[in-house]
CSV table of C-alpha atoms in Angstrom, one decimal:
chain,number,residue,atom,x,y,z
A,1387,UNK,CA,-42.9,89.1,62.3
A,1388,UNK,CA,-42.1,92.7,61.0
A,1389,UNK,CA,-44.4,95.2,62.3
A,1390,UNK,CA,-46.5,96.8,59.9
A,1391,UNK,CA,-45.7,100.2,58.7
A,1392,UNK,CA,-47.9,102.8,56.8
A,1393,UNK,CA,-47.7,101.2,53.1
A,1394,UNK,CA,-48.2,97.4,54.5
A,1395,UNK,CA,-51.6,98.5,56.1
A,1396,UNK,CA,-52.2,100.3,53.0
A,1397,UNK,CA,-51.2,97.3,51.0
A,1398,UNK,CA,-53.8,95.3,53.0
A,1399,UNK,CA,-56.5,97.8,52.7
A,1400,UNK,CA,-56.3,98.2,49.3
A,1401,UNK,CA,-56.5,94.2,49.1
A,1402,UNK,CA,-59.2,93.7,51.1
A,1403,UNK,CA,-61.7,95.5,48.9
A,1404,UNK,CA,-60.8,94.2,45.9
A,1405,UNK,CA,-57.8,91.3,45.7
A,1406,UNK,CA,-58.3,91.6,41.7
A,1407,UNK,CA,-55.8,94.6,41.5
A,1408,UNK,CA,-53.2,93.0,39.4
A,1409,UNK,CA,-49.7,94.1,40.8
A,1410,UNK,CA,-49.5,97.0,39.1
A,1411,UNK,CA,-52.5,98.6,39.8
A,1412,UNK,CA,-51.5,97.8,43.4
A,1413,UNK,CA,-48.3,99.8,43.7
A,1414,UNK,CA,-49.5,102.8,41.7
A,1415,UNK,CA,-52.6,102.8,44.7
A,1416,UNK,CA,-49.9,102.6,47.5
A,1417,UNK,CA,-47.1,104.5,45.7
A,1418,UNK,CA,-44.4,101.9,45.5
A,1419,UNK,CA,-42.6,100.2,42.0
A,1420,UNK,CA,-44.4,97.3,41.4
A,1421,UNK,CA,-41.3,95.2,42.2
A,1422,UNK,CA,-41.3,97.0,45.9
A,1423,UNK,CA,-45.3,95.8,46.1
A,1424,UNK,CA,-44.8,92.9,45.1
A,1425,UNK,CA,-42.2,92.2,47.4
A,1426,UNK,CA,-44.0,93.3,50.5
A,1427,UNK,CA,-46.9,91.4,49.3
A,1428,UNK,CA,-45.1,88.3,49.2
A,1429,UNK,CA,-43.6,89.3,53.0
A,1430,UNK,CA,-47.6,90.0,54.4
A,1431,UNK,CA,-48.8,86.5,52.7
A,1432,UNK,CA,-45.5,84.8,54.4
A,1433,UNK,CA,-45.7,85.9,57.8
A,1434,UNK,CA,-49.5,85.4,57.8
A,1435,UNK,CA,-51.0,88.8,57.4
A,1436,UNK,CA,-52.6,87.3,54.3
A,1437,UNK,CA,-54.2,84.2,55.1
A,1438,UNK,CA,-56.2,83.9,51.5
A,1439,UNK,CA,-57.4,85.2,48.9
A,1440,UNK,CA,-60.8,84.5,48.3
A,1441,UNK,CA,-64.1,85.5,45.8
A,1442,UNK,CA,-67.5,86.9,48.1
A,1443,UNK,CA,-70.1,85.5,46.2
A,1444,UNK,CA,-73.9,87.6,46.1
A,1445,UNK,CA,-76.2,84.9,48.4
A,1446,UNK,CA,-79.2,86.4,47.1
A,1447,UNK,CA,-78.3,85.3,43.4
A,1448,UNK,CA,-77.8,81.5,44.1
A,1449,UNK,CA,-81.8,81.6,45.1
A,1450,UNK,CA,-83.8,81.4,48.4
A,1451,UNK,CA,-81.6,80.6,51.4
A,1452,UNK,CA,-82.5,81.0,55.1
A,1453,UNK,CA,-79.3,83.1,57.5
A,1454,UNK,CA,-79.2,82.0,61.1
A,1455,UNK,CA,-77.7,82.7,64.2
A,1456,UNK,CA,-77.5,79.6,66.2
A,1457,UNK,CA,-76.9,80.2,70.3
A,1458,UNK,CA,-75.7,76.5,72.0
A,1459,UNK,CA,-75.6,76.0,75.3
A,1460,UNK,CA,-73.4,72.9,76.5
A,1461,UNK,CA,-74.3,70.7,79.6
A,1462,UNK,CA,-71.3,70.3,80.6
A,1463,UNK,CA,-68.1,72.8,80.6
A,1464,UNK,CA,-65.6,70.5,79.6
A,1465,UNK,CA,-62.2,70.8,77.2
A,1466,UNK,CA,-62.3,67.7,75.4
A,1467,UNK,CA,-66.2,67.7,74.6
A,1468,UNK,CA,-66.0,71.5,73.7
A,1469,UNK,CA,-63.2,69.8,70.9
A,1470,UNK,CA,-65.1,67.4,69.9
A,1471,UNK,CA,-68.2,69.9,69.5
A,1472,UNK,CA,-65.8,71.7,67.5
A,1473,UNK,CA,-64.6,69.5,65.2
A,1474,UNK,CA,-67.7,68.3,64.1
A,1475,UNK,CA,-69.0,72.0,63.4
A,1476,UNK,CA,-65.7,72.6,61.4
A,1477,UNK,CA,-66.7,69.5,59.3
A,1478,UNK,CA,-70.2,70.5,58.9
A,1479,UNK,CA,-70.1,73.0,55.5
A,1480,UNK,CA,-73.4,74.3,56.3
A,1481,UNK,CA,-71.5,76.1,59.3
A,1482,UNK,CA,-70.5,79.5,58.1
A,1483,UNK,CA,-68.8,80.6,61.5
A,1484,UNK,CA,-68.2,79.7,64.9
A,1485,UNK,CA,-67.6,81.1,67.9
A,1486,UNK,CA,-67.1,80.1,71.4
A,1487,UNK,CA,-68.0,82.8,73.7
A,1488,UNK,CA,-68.5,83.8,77.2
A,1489,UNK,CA,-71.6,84.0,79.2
A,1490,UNK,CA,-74.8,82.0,79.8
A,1491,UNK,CA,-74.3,81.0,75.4
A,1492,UNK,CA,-71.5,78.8,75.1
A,1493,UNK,CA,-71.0,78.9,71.3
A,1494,UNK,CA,-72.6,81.4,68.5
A,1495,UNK,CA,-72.9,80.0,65.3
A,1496,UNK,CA,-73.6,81.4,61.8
A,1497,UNK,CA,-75.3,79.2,59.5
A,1498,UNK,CA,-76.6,79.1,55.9
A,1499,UNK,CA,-79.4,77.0,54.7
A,1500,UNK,CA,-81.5,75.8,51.9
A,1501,UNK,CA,-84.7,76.0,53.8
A,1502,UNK,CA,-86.1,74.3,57.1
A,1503,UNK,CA,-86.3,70.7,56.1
A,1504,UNK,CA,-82.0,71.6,55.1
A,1505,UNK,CA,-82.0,72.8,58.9
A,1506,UNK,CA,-83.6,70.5,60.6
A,1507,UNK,CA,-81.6,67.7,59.3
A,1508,UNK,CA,-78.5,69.3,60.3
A,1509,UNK,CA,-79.7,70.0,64.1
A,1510,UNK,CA,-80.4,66.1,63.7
A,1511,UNK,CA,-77.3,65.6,62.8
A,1512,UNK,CA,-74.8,68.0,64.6
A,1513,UNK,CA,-76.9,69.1,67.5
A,1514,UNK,CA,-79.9,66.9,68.5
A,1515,UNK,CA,-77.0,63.9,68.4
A,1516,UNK,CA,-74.2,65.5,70.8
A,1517,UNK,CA,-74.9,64.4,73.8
A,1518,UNK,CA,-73.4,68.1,75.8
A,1519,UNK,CA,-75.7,70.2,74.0
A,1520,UNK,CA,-78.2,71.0,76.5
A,1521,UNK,CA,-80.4,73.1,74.1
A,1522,UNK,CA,-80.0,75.8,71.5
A,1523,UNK,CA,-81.7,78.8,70.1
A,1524,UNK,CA,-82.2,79.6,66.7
A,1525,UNK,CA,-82.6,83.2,65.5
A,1526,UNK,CA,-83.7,83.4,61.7
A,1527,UNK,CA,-82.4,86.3,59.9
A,1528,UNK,CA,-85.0,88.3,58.2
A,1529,UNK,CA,-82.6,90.5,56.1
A,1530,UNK,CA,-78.5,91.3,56.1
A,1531,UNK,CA,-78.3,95.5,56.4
A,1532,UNK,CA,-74.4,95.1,56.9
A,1533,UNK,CA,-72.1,93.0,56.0
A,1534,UNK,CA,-68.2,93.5,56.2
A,1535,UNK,CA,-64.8,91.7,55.7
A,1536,UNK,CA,-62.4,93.9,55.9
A,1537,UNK,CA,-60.7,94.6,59.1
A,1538,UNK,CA,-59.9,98.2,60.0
A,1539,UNK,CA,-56.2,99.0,60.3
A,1540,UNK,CA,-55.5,102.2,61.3
């Protein structure tokens, strides 16, 4: 991988608030020829820098929905069960994010229901059933004053 100079983390700035920018519009914002952008575009997306390109959709217009931060605490500190955990959160679409983490919490994860009757089936489901999750705490989110995407490059 190439490291990233001045216009690539421009580049990726640029795209990160709005991937929309058609080429052009691109390389007049980072001062290259649209051919130059488009090349170095096609470099970031190849070597990973650009994972995807996707639309952030506005929650609160789809209707009521309930934002949770989930804390799980495993009974037992174990590889292969901490995989397994895993791979039935990545297969669970109600499962925003997740992250394992250190300290007395072994995982943190971000979830977006429906309501409580959509929740409590899926802690039937994914955490009630596993066998290593000792317990887990739920913290309901009463309202979203920040949220962000893009990752600072400077």
């Amino acid at each position: 991988m190439n490291a990233l100079d001045r216009i690539d983390r421009n580049i990726l700035m640029q795209l990160q608030q709005d991937s929309r920018l058609t080429n052009v519009q691109l390389a007049a914002q980072v001062g290259l020829s649209p051919p130059a952008c488009l090349k170095r575009v096609k470099r970031l997306t190849e070597e990973g820098y650009i994972s995807r390109q996707v639309a952030l959709v506005a929650p609160h217009k789809l209707g009521p929905m309930l934002h949770m931060v989930v804390e799980v605490f495993m009974e037992r500190d174990h590889k292969q069960l901490f995989q397994e955990f895993v791979k039935s959160i990545q297969a669970t679409p109600e499962i925003k994010q997740c992250y394992q983490v250190t300290g007395e919490v072994d995982f943190v994860l971000i979830v977006m229901v429906r309501d409580m009757e959509a929740y409590e089936k899926l802690c039937d489901r994914l955490l009630y059933s596993n066998p290593n999750v000792r317990k887990f705490r739920t913290l309901i989110s009463m309202k979203r004053d920040k949220f962000e995407t893009a990752i600072e490059l400077e």
